[in-house]
């Protein structure tokens, strides 16, 4: 049977949130923010969960997993200074099979999207959940002069999970370690740049937004309130 490991990233420091607490641990309607994605993966068909935590936060993450009944947790591993290093730490700790790399800062990942990622990665080896842009997107130079207006239907907003055959993302990391480029902001660009493999976008759900700034946290609270009917 194939193994599917959700790598839940919680190694960041949440600078843009400007809060005392790191955002992954902020209280979102009674639960720490990270608990929402852990619970989604627990309920889904993924077989294993690994949390990547900031060094020193490992016990806290273990405690949260215990409180919320996360039986699939296999390890809590330390992250690094950049997201790319944190992902690597999770990937090398994963069993052979497929990895689903997920930002703990996206509490609204839904089980249907997780399952569509799992089916698609078995076919395409590298897939990213996202949504087609509803807005027209303008590419500009550094001064704001418009350079291009790409066809909106081909413009995607990338989310997570970003899912790969473990061997493929390991090969991408081998290339990155030999010749690191600083322009990497997500896992898919690593695979695109260092392996030349095609990465396929699959349609997700606009609610799977990333809690990045205080306004996103307000939206997350409002959404949970709306789901609970008040
Ligand atoms: N992340 C990580 N290790 C890092 C940086 C980020 O595991 N060195 C994780 C974060 O915990 C988050 C996800 O990657 O769940 C997406 O990153 P982002 O939203 O940028 O979170 P932060 O880096 O914590 O926030 P900021 O950039 O505002 O400091
Ligand atoms: Mg960041």
Short mmCIF file of C-alpha atoms and ligand atoms in Angstrom, two decimals:
data_model
loop_
_atom_site.label_atom_id
_atom_site.label_comp_id
_atom_site.label_asym_id
_atom_site.label_seq_id
_atom_site.Cartn_x
_atom_site.Cartn_y
_atom_site.Cartn_z
CA UNK A 1 0.00 0.00 0.00
CA UNK A 2 1.25 3.50 -0.82
CA UNK A 3 2.14 5.74 2.05
CA UNK A 4 1.07 9.36 2.00
CA UNK A 5 2.79 11.61 4.53
CA UNK A 6 1.36 15.03 5.39
CA UNK A 7 4.25 17.30 6.32
CA UNK A 8 2.67 20.07 8.39
CA UNK A 9 4.96 23.10 8.47
CA UNK A 10 5.06 25.07 11.68
CA UNK A 11 8.63 26.28 11.74
CA UNK A 12 8.00 29.92 10.91
CA UNK A 13 7.99 32.94 13.20
CA UNK A 14 4.94 34.76 11.80
CA UNK A 15 6.56 38.18 11.36
CA UNK A 16 3.75 39.59 9.24
CA UNK A 17 1.12 38.70 11.84
CA UNK A 18 2.77 41.07 14.31
CA UNK A 19 1.38 39.10 17.27
CA UNK A 20 3.08 38.00 20.51
CA UNK A 21 2.26 34.37 19.84
CA UNK A 22 3.53 32.60 16.70
CA UNK A 23 0.52 32.34 14.42
CA UNK A 24 0.51 28.51 14.32
CA UNK A 25 -0.26 28.55 18.05
CA UNK A 26 -2.73 31.47 18.12
CA UNK A 27 -6.10 30.66 19.59
CA UNK A 28 -8.56 30.45 16.69
CA UNK A 29 -12.05 30.05 18.16
CA UNK A 30 -10.86 27.80 20.99
CA UNK A 31 -8.19 25.74 19.23
CA UNK A 32 -4.60 26.48 18.26
CA UNK A 33 -4.46 27.32 14.57
CA UNK A 34 -2.28 24.31 13.73
CA UNK A 35 -4.88 21.93 15.22
CA UNK A 36 -7.27 22.54 12.31
CA UNK A 37 -4.96 21.17 9.64
CA UNK A 38 -3.78 18.31 11.86
CA UNK A 39 -7.41 17.28 12.38
CA UNK A 40 -8.14 17.44 8.64
CA UNK A 41 -5.22 15.11 7.86
CA UNK A 42 -6.14 12.82 10.72
CA UNK A 43 -9.67 12.42 9.30
CA UNK A 44 -8.40 11.98 5.73
CA UNK A 45 -6.83 8.91 4.14
CA UNK A 46 -3.23 10.11 4.57
CA UNK A 47 -1.27 7.43 6.41
CA UNK A 48 1.31 9.48 8.31
CA UNK A 49 1.74 13.01 9.69
CA UNK A 50 5.02 14.78 10.43
CA UNK A 51 5.13 18.22 12.03
CA UNK A 52 8.06 20.54 11.33
CA UNK A 53 8.42 22.84 14.35
CA UNK A 54 10.75 25.67 15.30
CA UNK A 55 13.54 24.24 17.45
CA UNK A 56 12.22 24.36 21.02
CA UNK A 57 8.54 24.05 20.03
CA UNK A 58 8.62 20.26 19.56
CA UNK A 59 6.99 19.40 22.91
CA UNK A 60 4.30 21.99 22.42
CA UNK A 61 3.43 20.47 19.04
CA UNK A 62 3.38 16.96 20.54
CA UNK A 63 1.03 18.22 23.25
CA UNK A 64 -1.36 19.75 20.72
CA UNK A 65 -1.38 16.53 18.67
CA UNK A 66 -2.22 14.57 21.81
CA UNK A 67 -4.98 16.94 22.87
CA UNK A 68 -6.68 16.73 19.46
CA UNK A 69 -6.34 12.95 19.08
CA UNK A 70 -3.82 12.89 16.24
CA UNK A 71 -2.95 9.18 16.04
CA UNK A 72 -1.06 9.39 12.73
CA UNK A 73 1.69 11.66 14.07
CA UNK A 74 5.02 9.88 13.48
CA UNK A 75 7.51 12.62 14.39
CA UNK A 76 7.99 16.27 15.22
CA UNK A 77 11.19 17.44 13.55
CA UNK A 78 13.03 20.75 13.84
CA UNK A 79 12.72 23.30 11.04
CA UNK A 80 15.29 25.77 9.79
CA UNK A 81 15.69 29.45 9.01
CA UNK A 82 13.82 29.28 5.73
CA UNK A 83 10.71 27.43 4.62
CA UNK A 84 12.83 25.55 2.07
CA UNK A 85 15.07 24.16 4.83
CA UNK A 86 12.04 23.31 6.99
CA UNK A 87 10.47 21.38 4.13
CA UNK A 88 13.70 19.46 3.60
CA UNK A 89 13.76 18.48 7.25
CA UNK A 90 10.25 17.06 6.88
CA UNK A 91 10.92 15.33 3.57
CA UNK A 92 14.06 13.48 4.74
CA UNK A 93 12.11 12.23 7.77
CA UNK A 94 9.26 10.87 5.63
CA UNK A 95 8.87 7.24 4.56
CA UNK A 96 9.06 6.29 0.87
CA UNK A 97 5.90 7.13 -1.04
CA UNK A 98 4.21 10.49 -1.45
CA UNK A 99 4.52 13.66 0.60
CA UNK A 100 1.84 16.33 0.98
CA UNK A 101 3.58 19.50 2.12
CA UNK A 102 1.14 21.77 3.92
CA UNK A 103 1.36 25.17 5.64
CA UNK A 104 -0.06 24.92 9.15
CA UNK A 105 -1.13 28.52 8.51
CA UNK A 106 -3.92 27.19 6.21
CA UNK A 107 -6.51 25.93 8.71
CA UNK A 108 -9.30 25.45 6.15
CA UNK A 109 -7.83 22.63 4.11
CA UNK A 110 -10.74 20.26 3.43
CA UNK A 111 -10.73 16.49 3.22
CA UNK A 112 -12.08 16.38 -0.32
CA UNK A 113 -9.14 18.52 -1.54
CA UNK A 114 -6.68 16.28 0.33
CA UNK A 115 -8.13 13.23 -1.39
CA UNK A 116 -8.03 14.85 -4.81
CA UNK A 117 -4.35 15.70 -4.19
CA UNK A 118 -3.67 12.06 -3.28
CA UNK A 119 -5.33 10.70 -6.42
CA UNK A 120 -3.62 13.25 -8.67
CA UNK A 121 -0.11 12.80 -7.30
CA UNK A 122 -0.27 9.07 -8.04
CA UNK A 123 -0.84 9.97 -11.69
CA UNK A 124 1.31 13.10 -12.15
CA UNK A 125 4.03 12.70 -9.46
CA UNK A 126 3.98 16.45 -8.68
CA UNK A 127 0.81 18.45 -8.04
CA UNK A 128 -0.12 21.71 -6.37
CA UNK A 129 -3.52 22.70 -5.07
CA UNK A 130 -4.61 26.19 -6.10
CA UNK A 131 -7.35 28.35 -7.50
CA UNK A 132 -7.64 30.09 -10.85
CA UNK A 133 -7.36 33.84 -10.30
CA UNK A 134 -10.67 35.67 -10.17
CA UNK A 135 -8.87 38.97 -10.65
CA UNK A 136 -6.98 40.12 -13.69
CA UNK A 137 -3.28 39.89 -12.90
CA UNK A 138 -0.75 42.50 -14.03
CA UNK A 139 2.96 41.84 -14.20
CA UNK A 140 4.97 45.01 -13.64
CA UNK A 141 8.54 46.18 -13.42
CA UNK A 142 9.90 47.44 -10.09
CA UNK A 143 8.38 50.88 -10.63
CA UNK A 144 4.88 49.56 -11.26
CA UNK A 145 4.86 49.92 -15.06
CA UNK A 146 2.75 47.13 -16.53
CA UNK A 147 4.78 44.67 -18.58
CA UNK A 148 2.19 42.01 -19.27
CA UNK A 149 -1.40 40.95 -18.58
CA UNK A 150 -1.45 37.15 -18.63
CA UNK A 151 -4.60 35.32 -19.66
CA UNK A 152 -6.56 35.09 -16.42
CA UNK A 153 -7.65 31.53 -17.10
CA UNK A 154 -4.02 30.43 -16.91
CA UNK A 155 -3.18 32.35 -13.75
CA UNK A 156 -3.29 30.24 -10.62
CA UNK A 157 -2.91 31.21 -7.00
CA UNK A 158 -0.87 28.40 -5.47
CA UNK A 159 -1.90 26.97 -2.13
CA UNK A 160 -0.85 23.89 -0.21
CA UNK A 161 -0.71 20.91 -0.07
CA UNK A 162 2.03 20.70 -2.67
CA UNK A 163 2.45 16.99 -3.27
CA UNK A 164 5.26 14.93 -4.71
CA UNK A 165 6.69 11.51 -5.05
CA UNK A 166 9.30 11.62 -2.27
CA UNK A 167 12.09 10.55 -4.67
CA UNK A 168 11.29 13.42 -7.02
CA UNK A 169 11.41 16.14 -4.37
CA UNK A 170 14.59 14.58 -2.94
CA UNK A 171 16.18 14.84 -6.40
CA UNK A 172 15.12 18.50 -6.55
CA UNK A 173 16.74 19.13 -3.17
CA UNK A 174 19.96 17.45 -4.33
CA UNK A 175 20.13 19.97 -7.18
CA UNK A 176 19.27 22.86 -4.89
CA UNK A 177 22.00 21.93 -2.40
CA UNK A 178 24.60 21.85 -5.17
CA UNK A 179 23.55 25.20 -6.66
CA UNK A 180 21.06 27.07 -4.47
CA UNK A 181 18.99 29.81 -6.09
CA UNK A 182 17.35 32.37 -3.83
CA UNK A 183 14.19 32.84 -5.89
CA UNK A 184 12.51 29.70 -4.51
CA UNK A 185 9.26 30.50 -2.70
CA UNK A 186 7.52 27.17 -2.90
CA UNK A 187 8.15 23.49 -3.31
CA UNK A 188 6.85 23.32 -6.86
CA UNK A 189 9.41 25.84 -8.13
CA UNK A 190 12.14 23.65 -6.66
CA UNK A 191 10.92 20.67 -8.70
CA UNK A 192 10.41 22.80 -11.83
CA UNK A 193 13.87 24.38 -11.62
CA UNK A 194 15.98 21.43 -10.55
CA UNK A 195 14.36 18.39 -12.12
CA UNK A 196 12.64 19.78 -15.19
CA UNK A 197 9.59 17.65 -14.32
CA UNK A 198 6.18 19.15 -15.03
CA UNK A 199 4.12 20.10 -12.00
CA UNK A 200 0.36 19.97 -12.41
CA UNK A 201 -2.07 22.46 -10.82
CA UNK A 202 -5.28 21.03 -9.44
CA UNK A 203 -8.33 23.07 -8.53
CA UNK A 204 -8.89 23.60 -4.83
CA UNK A 205 -11.05 25.82 -2.79
CA UNK A 206 -10.80 29.57 -2.16
CA UNK A 207 -11.40 29.02 1.56
CA UNK A 208 -7.97 27.38 1.87
CA UNK A 209 -6.30 30.77 2.28
CA UNK A 210 -3.14 31.35 4.29
CA UNK A 211 -3.41 33.21 7.56
CA UNK A 212 -0.60 35.69 7.02
CA UNK A 213 -1.61 39.12 8.35
CA UNK A 214 -3.99 40.26 11.12
CA UNK A 215 -6.78 40.75 8.57
CA UNK A 216 -6.51 37.07 7.58
CA UNK A 217 -6.90 36.03 11.20
CA UNK A 218 -10.08 38.13 11.42
CA UNK A 219 -11.37 36.44 8.27
CA UNK A 220 -10.58 33.01 9.73
CA UNK A 221 -12.54 33.84 12.91
CA UNK A 222 -15.46 35.15 10.85
CA UNK A 223 -15.49 32.04 8.67
CA UNK A 224 -15.60 29.69 11.64
CA UNK A 225 -18.36 31.82 13.16
CA UNK A 226 -20.33 31.61 9.90
CA UNK A 227 -19.84 27.82 9.69
CA UNK A 228 -21.14 27.50 13.24
CA UNK A 229 -24.16 29.58 12.30
CA UNK A 230 -23.54 32.75 14.29
N1 LIG B 1 7.55 27.88 7.79
C1 LIG B 1 8.43 26.93 8.29
N2 LIG B 1 9.76 27.26 8.45
C2 LIG B 1 10.21 28.48 8.12
C3 LIG B 1 9.33 29.45 7.59
C4 LIG B 1 8.00 29.12 7.43
O1 LIG B 1 8.02 25.82 8.61
N3 LIG B 1 11.51 28.77 8.32
C5 LIG B 1 6.13 27.56 7.69
C6 LIG B 1 5.24 28.48 8.53
O2 LIG B 1 5.16 28.02 9.88
C7 LIG B 1 3.92 28.48 7.79
C8 LIG B 1 4.31 28.13 6.35
O3 LIG B 1 5.68 27.74 6.37
O4 LIG B 1 3.01 27.51 8.26
C9 LIG B 1 4.06 29.30 5.41
O5 LIG B 1 4.92 30.35 5.74
P1 LIG B 1 4.49 31.84 6.13
O6 LIG B 1 3.04 32.04 5.98
O7 LIG B 1 5.43 32.76 5.46
O8 LIG B 1 4.75 31.81 7.73
P2 LIG B 1 5.87 32.56 8.54
O9 LIG B 1 7.16 32.44 7.83
O10 LIG B 1 5.78 32.05 9.94
O11 LIG B 1 5.34 34.05 8.53
P3 LIG B 1 6.14 35.39 8.07
O12 LIG B 1 6.65 35.11 6.67
O13 LIG B 1 5.11 36.47 8.13
O14 LIG B 1 7.25 35.58 9.07
MG1 LIG B 2 7.44 33.29 5.87
#
